Tab-separated table of C-alpha atoms and ligand atoms in Angstrom:
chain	number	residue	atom	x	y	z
A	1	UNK	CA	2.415	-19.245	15.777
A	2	UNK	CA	-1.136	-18.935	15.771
A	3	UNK	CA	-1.461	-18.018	12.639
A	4	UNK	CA	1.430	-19.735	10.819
A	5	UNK	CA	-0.466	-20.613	7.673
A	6	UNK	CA	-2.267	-17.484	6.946
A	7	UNK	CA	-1.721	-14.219	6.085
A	8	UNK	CA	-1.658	-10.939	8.565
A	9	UNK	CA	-4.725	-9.290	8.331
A	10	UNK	CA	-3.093	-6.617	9.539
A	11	UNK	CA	0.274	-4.448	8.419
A	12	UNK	CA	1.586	-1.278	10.847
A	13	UNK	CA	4.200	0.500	9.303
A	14	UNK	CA	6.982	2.212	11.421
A	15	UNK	CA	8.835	4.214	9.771
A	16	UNK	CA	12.183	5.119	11.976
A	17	UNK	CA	15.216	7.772	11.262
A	18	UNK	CA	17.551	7.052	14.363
A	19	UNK	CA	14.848	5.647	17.108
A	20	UNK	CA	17.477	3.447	18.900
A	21	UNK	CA	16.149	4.072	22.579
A	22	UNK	CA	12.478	3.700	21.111
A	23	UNK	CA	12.032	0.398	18.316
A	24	UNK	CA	12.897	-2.478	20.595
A	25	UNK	CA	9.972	-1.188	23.251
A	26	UNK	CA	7.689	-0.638	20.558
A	27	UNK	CA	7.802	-3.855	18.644
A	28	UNK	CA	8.022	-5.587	21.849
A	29	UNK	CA	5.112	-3.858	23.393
A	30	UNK	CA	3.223	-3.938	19.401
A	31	UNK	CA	3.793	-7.893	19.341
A	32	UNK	CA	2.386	-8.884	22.397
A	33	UNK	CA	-0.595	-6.885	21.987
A	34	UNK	CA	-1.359	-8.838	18.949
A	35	UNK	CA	-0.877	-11.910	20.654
A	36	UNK	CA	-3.123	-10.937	23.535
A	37	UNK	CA	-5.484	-9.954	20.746
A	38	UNK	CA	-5.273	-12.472	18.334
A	39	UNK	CA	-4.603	-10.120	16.037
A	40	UNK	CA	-2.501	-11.108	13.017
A	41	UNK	CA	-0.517	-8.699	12.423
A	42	UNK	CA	2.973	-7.778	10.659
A	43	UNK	CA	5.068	-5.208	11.612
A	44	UNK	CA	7.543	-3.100	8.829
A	45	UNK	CA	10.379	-1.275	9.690
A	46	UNK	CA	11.171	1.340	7.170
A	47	UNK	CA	14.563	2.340	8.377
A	48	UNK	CA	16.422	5.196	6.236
A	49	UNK	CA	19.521	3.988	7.184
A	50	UNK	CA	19.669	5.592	10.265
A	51	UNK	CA	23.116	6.554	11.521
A	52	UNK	CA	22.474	5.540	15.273
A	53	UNK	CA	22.107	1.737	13.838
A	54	UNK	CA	18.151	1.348	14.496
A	55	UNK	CA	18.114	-0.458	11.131
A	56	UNK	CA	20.882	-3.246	12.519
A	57	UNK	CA	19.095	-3.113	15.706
A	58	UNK	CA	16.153	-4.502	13.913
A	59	UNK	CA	17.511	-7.069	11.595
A	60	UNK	CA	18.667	-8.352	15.005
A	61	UNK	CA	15.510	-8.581	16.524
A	62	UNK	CA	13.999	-10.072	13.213
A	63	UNK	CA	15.541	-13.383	14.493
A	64	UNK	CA	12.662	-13.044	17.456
A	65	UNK	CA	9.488	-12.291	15.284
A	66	UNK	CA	8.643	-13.697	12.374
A	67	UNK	CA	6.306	-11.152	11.449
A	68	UNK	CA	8.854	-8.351	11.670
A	69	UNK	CA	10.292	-7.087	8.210
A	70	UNK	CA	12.522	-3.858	7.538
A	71	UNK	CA	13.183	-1.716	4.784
A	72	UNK	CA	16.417	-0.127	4.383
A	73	UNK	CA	16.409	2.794	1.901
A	74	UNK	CA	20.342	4.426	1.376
A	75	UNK	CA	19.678	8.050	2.484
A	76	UNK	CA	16.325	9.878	4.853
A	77	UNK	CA	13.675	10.687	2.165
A	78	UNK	CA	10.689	11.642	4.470
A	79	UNK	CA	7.960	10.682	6.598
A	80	UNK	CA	5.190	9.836	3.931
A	81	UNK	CA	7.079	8.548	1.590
A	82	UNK	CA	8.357	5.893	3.828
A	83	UNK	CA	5.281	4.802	4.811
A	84	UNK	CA	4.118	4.077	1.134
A	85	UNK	CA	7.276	1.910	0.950
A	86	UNK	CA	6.176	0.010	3.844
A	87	UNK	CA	2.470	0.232	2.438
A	88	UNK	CA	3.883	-1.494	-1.068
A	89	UNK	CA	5.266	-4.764	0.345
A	90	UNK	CA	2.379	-4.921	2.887
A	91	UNK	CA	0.388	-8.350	3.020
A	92	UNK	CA	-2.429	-7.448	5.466
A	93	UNK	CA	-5.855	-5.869	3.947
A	94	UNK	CA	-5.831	-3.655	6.497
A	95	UNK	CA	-2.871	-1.089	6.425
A	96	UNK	CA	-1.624	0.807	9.381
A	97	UNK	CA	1.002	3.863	10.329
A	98	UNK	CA	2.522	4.642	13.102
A	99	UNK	CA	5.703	6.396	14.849
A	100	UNK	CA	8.413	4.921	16.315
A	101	UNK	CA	9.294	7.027	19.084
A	102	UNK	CA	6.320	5.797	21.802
A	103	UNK	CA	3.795	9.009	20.936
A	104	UNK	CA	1.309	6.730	19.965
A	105	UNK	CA	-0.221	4.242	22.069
A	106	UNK	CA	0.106	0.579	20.882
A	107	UNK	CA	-2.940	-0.260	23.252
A	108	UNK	CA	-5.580	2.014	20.652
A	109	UNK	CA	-4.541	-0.468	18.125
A	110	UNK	CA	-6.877	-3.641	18.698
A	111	UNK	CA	-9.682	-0.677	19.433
A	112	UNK	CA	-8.999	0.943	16.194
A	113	UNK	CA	-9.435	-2.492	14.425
A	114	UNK	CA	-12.763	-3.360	16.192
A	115	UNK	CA	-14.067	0.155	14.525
A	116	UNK	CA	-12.258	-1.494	10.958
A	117	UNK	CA	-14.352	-4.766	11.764
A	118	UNK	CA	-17.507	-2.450	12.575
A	119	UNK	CA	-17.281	-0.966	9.099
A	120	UNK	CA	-14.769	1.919	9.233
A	121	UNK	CA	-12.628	2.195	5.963
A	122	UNK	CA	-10.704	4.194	7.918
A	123	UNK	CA	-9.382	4.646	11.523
A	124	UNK	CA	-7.354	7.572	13.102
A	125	UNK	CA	-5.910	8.031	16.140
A	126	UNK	CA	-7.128	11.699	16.875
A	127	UNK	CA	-5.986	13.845	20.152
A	128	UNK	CA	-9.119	16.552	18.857
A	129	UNK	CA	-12.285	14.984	19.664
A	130	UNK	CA	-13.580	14.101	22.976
A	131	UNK	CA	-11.212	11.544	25.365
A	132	UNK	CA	-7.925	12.538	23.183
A	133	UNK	CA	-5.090	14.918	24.336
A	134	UNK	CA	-1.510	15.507	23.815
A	135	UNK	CA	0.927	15.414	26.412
A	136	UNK	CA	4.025	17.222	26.462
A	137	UNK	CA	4.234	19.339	23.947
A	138	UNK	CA	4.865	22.780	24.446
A	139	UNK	CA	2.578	25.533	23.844
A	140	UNK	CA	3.862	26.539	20.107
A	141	UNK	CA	4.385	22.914	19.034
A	142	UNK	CA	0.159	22.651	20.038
A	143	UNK	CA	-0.500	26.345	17.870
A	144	UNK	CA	1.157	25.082	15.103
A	145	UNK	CA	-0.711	21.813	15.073
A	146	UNK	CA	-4.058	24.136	15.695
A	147	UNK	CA	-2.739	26.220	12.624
A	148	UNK	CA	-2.460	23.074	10.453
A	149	UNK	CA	-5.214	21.629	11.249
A	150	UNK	CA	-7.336	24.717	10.924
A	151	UNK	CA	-6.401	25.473	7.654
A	152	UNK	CA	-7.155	21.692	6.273
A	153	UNK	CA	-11.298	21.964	7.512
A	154	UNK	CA	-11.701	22.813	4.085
A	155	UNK	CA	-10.627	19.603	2.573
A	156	UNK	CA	-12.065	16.670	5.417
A	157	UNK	CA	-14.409	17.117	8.576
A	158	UNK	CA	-12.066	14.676	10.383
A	159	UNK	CA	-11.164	16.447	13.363
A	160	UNK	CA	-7.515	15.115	13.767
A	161	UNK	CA	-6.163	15.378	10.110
A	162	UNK	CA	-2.630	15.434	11.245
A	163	UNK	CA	-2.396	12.746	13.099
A	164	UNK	CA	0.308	10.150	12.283
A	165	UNK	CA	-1.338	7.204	13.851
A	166	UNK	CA	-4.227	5.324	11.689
A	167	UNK	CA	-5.463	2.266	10.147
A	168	UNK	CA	-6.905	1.667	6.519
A	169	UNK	CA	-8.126	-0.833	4.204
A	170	UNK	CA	-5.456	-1.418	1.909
A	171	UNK	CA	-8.203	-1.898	-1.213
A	172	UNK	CA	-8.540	1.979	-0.511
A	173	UNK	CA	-5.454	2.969	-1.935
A	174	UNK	CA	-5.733	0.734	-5.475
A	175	UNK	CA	-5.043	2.959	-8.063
A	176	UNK	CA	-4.512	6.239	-6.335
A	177	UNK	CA	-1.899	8.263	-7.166
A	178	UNK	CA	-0.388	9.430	-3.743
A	179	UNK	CA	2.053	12.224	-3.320
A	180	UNK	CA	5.002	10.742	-1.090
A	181	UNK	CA	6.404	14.413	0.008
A	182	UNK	CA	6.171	15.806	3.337
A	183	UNK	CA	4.809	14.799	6.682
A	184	UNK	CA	1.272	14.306	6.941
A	185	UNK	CA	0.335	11.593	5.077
A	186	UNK	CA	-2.972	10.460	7.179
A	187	UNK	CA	-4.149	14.053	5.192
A	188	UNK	CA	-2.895	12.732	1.867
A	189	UNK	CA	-4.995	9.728	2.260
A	190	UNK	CA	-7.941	12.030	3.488
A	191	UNK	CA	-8.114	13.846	0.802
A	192	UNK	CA	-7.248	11.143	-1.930
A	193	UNK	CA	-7.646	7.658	-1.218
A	194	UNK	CA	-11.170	5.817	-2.037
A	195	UNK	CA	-13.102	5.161	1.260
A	196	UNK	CA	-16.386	5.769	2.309
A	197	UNK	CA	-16.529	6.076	6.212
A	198	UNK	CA	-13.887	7.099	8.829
A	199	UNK	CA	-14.135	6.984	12.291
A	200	UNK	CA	-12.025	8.630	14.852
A	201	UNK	CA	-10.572	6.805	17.833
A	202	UNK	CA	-9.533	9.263	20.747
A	203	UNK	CA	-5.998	8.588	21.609
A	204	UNK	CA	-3.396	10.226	24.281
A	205	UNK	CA	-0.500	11.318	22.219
A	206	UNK	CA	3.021	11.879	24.309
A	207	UNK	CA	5.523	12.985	23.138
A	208	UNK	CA	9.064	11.560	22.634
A	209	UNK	CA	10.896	10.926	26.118
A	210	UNK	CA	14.031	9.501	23.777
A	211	UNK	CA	15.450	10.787	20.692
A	212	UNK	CA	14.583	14.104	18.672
A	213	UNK	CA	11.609	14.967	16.555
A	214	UNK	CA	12.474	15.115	12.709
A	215	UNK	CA	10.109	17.958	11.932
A	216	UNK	CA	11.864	20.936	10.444
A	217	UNK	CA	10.990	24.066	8.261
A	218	UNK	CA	11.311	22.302	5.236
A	219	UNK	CA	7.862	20.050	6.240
A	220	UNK	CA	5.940	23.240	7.019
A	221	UNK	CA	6.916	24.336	3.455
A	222	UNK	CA	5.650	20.883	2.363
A	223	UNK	CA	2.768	21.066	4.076
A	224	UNK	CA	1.895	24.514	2.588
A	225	UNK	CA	2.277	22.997	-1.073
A	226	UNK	CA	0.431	19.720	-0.420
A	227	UNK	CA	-2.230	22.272	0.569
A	228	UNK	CA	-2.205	24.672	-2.308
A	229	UNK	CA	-2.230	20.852	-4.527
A	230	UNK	CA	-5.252	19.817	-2.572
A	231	UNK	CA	-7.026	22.946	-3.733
A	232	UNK	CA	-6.886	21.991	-7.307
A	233	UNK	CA	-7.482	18.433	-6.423
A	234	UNK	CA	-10.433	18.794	-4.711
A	235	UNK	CA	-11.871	21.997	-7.503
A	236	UNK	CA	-11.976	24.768	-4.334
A	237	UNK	CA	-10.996	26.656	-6.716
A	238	UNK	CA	-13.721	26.006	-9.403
A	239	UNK	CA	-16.062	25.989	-6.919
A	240	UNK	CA	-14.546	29.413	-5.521
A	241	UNK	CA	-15.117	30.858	-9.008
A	242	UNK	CA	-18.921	29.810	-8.842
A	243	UNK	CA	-19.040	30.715	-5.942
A	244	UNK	CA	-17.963	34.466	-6.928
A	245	UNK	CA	-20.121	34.100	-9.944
A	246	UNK	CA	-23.321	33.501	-7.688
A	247	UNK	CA	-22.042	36.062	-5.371
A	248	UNK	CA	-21.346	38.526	-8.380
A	249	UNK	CA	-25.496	38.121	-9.215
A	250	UNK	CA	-26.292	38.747	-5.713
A	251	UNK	CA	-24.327	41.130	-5.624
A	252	UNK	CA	-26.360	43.309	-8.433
A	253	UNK	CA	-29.253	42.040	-6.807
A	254	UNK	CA	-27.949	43.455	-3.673
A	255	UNK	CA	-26.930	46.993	-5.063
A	256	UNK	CA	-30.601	47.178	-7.151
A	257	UNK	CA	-32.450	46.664	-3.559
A	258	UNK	CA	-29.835	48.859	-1.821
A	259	UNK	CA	-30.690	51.424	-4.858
A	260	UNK	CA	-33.913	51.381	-4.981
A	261	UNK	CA	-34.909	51.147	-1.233
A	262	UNK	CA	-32.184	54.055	-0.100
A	263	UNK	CA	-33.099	56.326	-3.325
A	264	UNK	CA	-36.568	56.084	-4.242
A	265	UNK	CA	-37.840	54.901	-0.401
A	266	UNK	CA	-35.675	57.355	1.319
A	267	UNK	CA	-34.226	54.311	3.524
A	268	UNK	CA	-31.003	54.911	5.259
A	269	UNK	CA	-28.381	53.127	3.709
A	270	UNK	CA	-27.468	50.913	6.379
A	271	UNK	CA	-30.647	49.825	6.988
A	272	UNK	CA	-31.286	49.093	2.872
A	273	UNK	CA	-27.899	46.831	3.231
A	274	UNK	CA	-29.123	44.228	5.393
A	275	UNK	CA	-32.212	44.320	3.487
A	276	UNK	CA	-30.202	43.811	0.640
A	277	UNK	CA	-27.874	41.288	1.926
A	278	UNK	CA	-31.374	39.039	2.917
A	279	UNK	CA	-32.770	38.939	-0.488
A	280	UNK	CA	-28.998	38.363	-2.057
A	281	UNK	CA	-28.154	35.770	0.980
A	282	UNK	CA	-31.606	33.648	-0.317
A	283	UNK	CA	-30.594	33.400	-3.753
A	284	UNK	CA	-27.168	33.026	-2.914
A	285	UNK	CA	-28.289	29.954	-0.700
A	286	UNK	CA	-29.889	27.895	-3.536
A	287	UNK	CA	-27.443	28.744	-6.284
A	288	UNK	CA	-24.470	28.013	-4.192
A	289	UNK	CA	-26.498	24.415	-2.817
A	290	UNK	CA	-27.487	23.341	-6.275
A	291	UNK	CA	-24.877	24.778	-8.602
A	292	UNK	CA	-21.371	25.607	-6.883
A	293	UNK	CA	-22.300	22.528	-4.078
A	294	UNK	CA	-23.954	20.000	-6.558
A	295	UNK	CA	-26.341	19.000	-4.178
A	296	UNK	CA	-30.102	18.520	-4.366
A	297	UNK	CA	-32.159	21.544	-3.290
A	298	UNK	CA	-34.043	19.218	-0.784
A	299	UNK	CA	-31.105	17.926	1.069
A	300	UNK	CA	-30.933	19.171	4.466
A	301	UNK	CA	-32.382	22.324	3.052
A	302	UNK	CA	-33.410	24.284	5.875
A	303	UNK	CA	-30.715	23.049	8.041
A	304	UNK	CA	-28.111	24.077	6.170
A	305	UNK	CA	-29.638	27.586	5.141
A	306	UNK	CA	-29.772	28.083	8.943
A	307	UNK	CA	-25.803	27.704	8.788
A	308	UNK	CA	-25.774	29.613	5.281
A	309	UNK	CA	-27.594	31.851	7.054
A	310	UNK	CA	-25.106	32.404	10.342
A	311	UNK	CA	-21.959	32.603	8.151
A	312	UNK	CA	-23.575	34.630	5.688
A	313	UNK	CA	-24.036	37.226	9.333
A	314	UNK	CA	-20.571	37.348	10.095
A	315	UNK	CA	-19.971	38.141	6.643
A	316	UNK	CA	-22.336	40.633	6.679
A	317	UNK	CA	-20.268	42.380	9.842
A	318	UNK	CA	-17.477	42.106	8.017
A	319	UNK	CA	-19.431	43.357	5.176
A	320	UNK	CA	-20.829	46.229	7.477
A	321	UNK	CA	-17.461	47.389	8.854
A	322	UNK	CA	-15.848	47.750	5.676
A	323	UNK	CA	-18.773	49.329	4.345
A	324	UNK	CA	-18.913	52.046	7.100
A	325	UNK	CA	-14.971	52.480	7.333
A	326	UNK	CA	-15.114	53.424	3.819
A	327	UNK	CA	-17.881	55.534	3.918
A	328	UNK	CA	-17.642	57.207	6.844
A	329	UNK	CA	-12.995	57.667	7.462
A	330	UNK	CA	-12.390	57.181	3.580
A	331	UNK	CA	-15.496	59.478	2.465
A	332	UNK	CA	-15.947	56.726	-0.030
A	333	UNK	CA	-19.113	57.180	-2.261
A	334	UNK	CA	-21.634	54.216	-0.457
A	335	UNK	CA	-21.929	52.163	-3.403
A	336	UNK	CA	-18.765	51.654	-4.088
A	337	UNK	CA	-17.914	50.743	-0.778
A	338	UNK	CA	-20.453	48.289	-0.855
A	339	UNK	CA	-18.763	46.949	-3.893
A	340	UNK	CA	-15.665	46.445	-2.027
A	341	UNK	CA	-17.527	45.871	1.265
A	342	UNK	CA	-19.004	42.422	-0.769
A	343	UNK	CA	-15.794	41.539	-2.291
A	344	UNK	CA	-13.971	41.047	1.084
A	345	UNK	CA	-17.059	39.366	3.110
A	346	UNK	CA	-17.310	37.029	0.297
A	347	UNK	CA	-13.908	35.651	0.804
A	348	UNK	CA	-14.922	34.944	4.511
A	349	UNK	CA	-18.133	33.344	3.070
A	350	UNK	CA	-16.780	30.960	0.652
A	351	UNK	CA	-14.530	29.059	3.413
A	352	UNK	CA	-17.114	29.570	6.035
A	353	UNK	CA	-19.449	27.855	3.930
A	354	UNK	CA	-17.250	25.317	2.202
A	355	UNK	CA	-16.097	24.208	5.765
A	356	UNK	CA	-19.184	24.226	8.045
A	357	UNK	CA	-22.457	24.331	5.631
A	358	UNK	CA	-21.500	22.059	2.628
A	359	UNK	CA	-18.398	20.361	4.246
A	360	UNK	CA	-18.080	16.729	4.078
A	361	UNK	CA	-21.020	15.783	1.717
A	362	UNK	CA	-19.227	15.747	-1.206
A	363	UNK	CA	-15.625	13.918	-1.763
B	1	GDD	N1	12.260	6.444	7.534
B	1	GDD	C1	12.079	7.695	7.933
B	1	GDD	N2	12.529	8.727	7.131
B	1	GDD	N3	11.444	7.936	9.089
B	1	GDD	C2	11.278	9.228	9.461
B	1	GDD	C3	11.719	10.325	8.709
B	1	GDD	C4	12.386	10.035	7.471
B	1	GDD	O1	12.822	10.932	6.751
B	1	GDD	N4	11.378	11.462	9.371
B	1	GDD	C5	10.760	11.073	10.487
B	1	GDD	N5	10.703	9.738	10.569
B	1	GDD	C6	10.082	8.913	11.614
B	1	GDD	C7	10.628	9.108	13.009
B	1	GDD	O2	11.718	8.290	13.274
B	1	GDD	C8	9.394	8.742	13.854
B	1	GDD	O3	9.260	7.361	13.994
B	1	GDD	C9	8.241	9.245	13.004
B	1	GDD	O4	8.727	9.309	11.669
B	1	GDD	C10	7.731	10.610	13.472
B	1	GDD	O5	8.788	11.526	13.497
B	1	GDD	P1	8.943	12.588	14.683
B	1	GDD	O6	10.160	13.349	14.422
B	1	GDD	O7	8.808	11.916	16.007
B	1	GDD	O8	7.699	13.513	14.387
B	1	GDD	P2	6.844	14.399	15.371
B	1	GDD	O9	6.640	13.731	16.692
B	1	GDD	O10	7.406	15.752	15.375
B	1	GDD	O11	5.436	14.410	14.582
B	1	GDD	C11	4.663	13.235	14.539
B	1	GDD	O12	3.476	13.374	15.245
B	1	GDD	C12	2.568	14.337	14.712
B	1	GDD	C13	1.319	14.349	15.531
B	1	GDD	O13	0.661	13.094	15.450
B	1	GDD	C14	4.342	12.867	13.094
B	1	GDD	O14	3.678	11.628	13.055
B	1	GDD	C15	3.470	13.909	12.452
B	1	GDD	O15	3.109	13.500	11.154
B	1	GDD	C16	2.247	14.063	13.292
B	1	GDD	O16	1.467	15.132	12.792
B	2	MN	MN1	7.428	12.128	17.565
């Protein structure tokens, strides 16, 4: 073969749990796109001993392609963590994932390497940005996906996080330690391997005609965890707590305007809030930027106030309703309300601002 001497460049990882109906078409189909290609590439089967016989199925077929290996682990022990087994005995630099059951298309593959050979540490097959979709799923199995995706903005600005079809350079993952549990392992590598750019490739995911999907309440649970880890791997929660620490200044500075412009001006105290809320919001801004952010004052500084600036508004609604719903059904006393009113807006501030103003600048 054309490339009988050398190494693959490239190694995709399948990683099957009864896929009988699905391998044969795939490695077929994956094998003569790298020949049309030139691409050298391997292909690993991690099979988890799959009671429909997809792991004897392939051992047959390794008799055809040379490049074909398998992996058979004794009992199913996940999505991620197979792929990490097929990642270990991998000889290509670059390193890719995909599944088994035809969802991903094997044509994106020579594109996503071009964008690899153009720079990219890091390729995913997304269905979220522009040119990508997903075919039929139904309407809660697209939610949930939403859901998951939503609540992982806080950790990368890649717009298809959960996607189980990418390529990587395999000197990213030296010496990282990553967590082999659950489902979503392009995430895992988001949020923990060592890379510098990542490019999204817009793909048309389909789902399975053959065989059953493996997802099940136990990932979701996963998933959850892997989050709540990610929050103390990434400091969101330090950052949270200087965060509330800037917020908690502001927050006196807010109260000593409110004071002293509804009290000794006679201002109405709604009106003296978003007076208040402007001076607090401005030294809020360069606290957060420099302190809780660690970035320089003159990066992107007016730019990013401007979005500092439009979260910080639908805080302050927030801020506003609570306020009024206190004062005016609870017959709270105003300043204490406004205590409250600031506790809760904060909370929308922090992720508002940690995902759209100061996301992605900082690993
Ligand atoms: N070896 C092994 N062990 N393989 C597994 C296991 C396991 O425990 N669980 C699932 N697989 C394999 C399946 O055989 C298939 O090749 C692939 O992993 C994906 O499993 P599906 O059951 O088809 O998952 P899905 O379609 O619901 O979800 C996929 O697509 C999503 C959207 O891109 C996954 O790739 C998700 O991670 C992804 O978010
Ligand atoms: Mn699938």
């Amino acid at each position: 073969m054309y490339y009988s001497k050398n190494l693959p460049e490239l190694s995709i990882v399948i990683p099957t749990y009864n896929e009988k109906e699905n391998i044969v078409t795939l490695i077929d189909k994956l094998f003569s796109i790298f020949s049309l290609n030139r691409i050298k590439g391997e292909i690993i089967i991690v099979d988890d001993n799959s009671p429909d016989g997809t792991g004897l199925l392939v051992e047959r077929l390794r008799k055809k392609y040379r490049y074909l290996k398998i992996i058979h682990r004794k009992e199913k022990m996940g999505l991620s963590s197979a792929i990490l087994a097929g990642f270990k005995i991998a000889k290509g630099n670059i390193l890719g994932a995909m599944d088994a059951d035809m969802s991903h298309p094997p044509e994106a593959i020579p594109i996503m390497l071009n964008e690899i050979k153009n720079g990219a540490d890091f390729v995913i097959g997304s269905r979220y940005i522009k040119g990508g979709k997903i075919i039929g799923w139904p309407f809660y199995r697209k939610l949930i996906s939403k859901g998951a995706t939503f609540l992982a903005k806080i950790f990368t600005k890649v717009r298809d996080p959960m996607s189980g079809f990418f390529l990587i350079k395999s000197k990213c993952l030296e010496g990282r330690n990553i967590n082999p549990k659950g489902f979503k392992i392009c995430l895992e590598l988001l949020v923990k391997a060592n890379y510098k750019s990542v490019k999204e490739v817009p793909i048309t995911f389909t789902d399975r005609q053959l065989g059953k999907s493996k997802l099940n309440l136990k990932e979701y649970y996963y998933y959850l965890s892997n989050l709540g880890s990610y929050m103390l791997y990434k400091k969101i929660i330090k950052k949270f707590v200087k965060f509330c620490i800037v917020g908690a200044f502001g927050t006196l500075l807010n109260i000593a305007v409110l004071y002293v412009l509804t009290e000794k001006l006679y201002i109405f105290y709604m009106i003296s809030a978003v007076f208040a809320f402007v001076v607090a919001l401005t030294s809020n801004f360069i606290l957060n930027k420099i302190w809780t952010f660690g970035e320089k004052l003159s990066e992107r500084t007016l730019y990013k106030y401007s979005k500092f600036f439009i979260i910080s508004i639908l805080a302050l609604f927030v801020n506003l309703i609570v306020l009024y719903i206190l004062v005016e059904y609870f017959q709270i006393w105003y300043i204490f309300s406004q205590v409250l009113a600031i506790l809760i807006s904060s909370i929308v501030n922090f992720f508002g601002n940690a995902i759209w103003t100061f996301k992605g600048d900082k690993k």
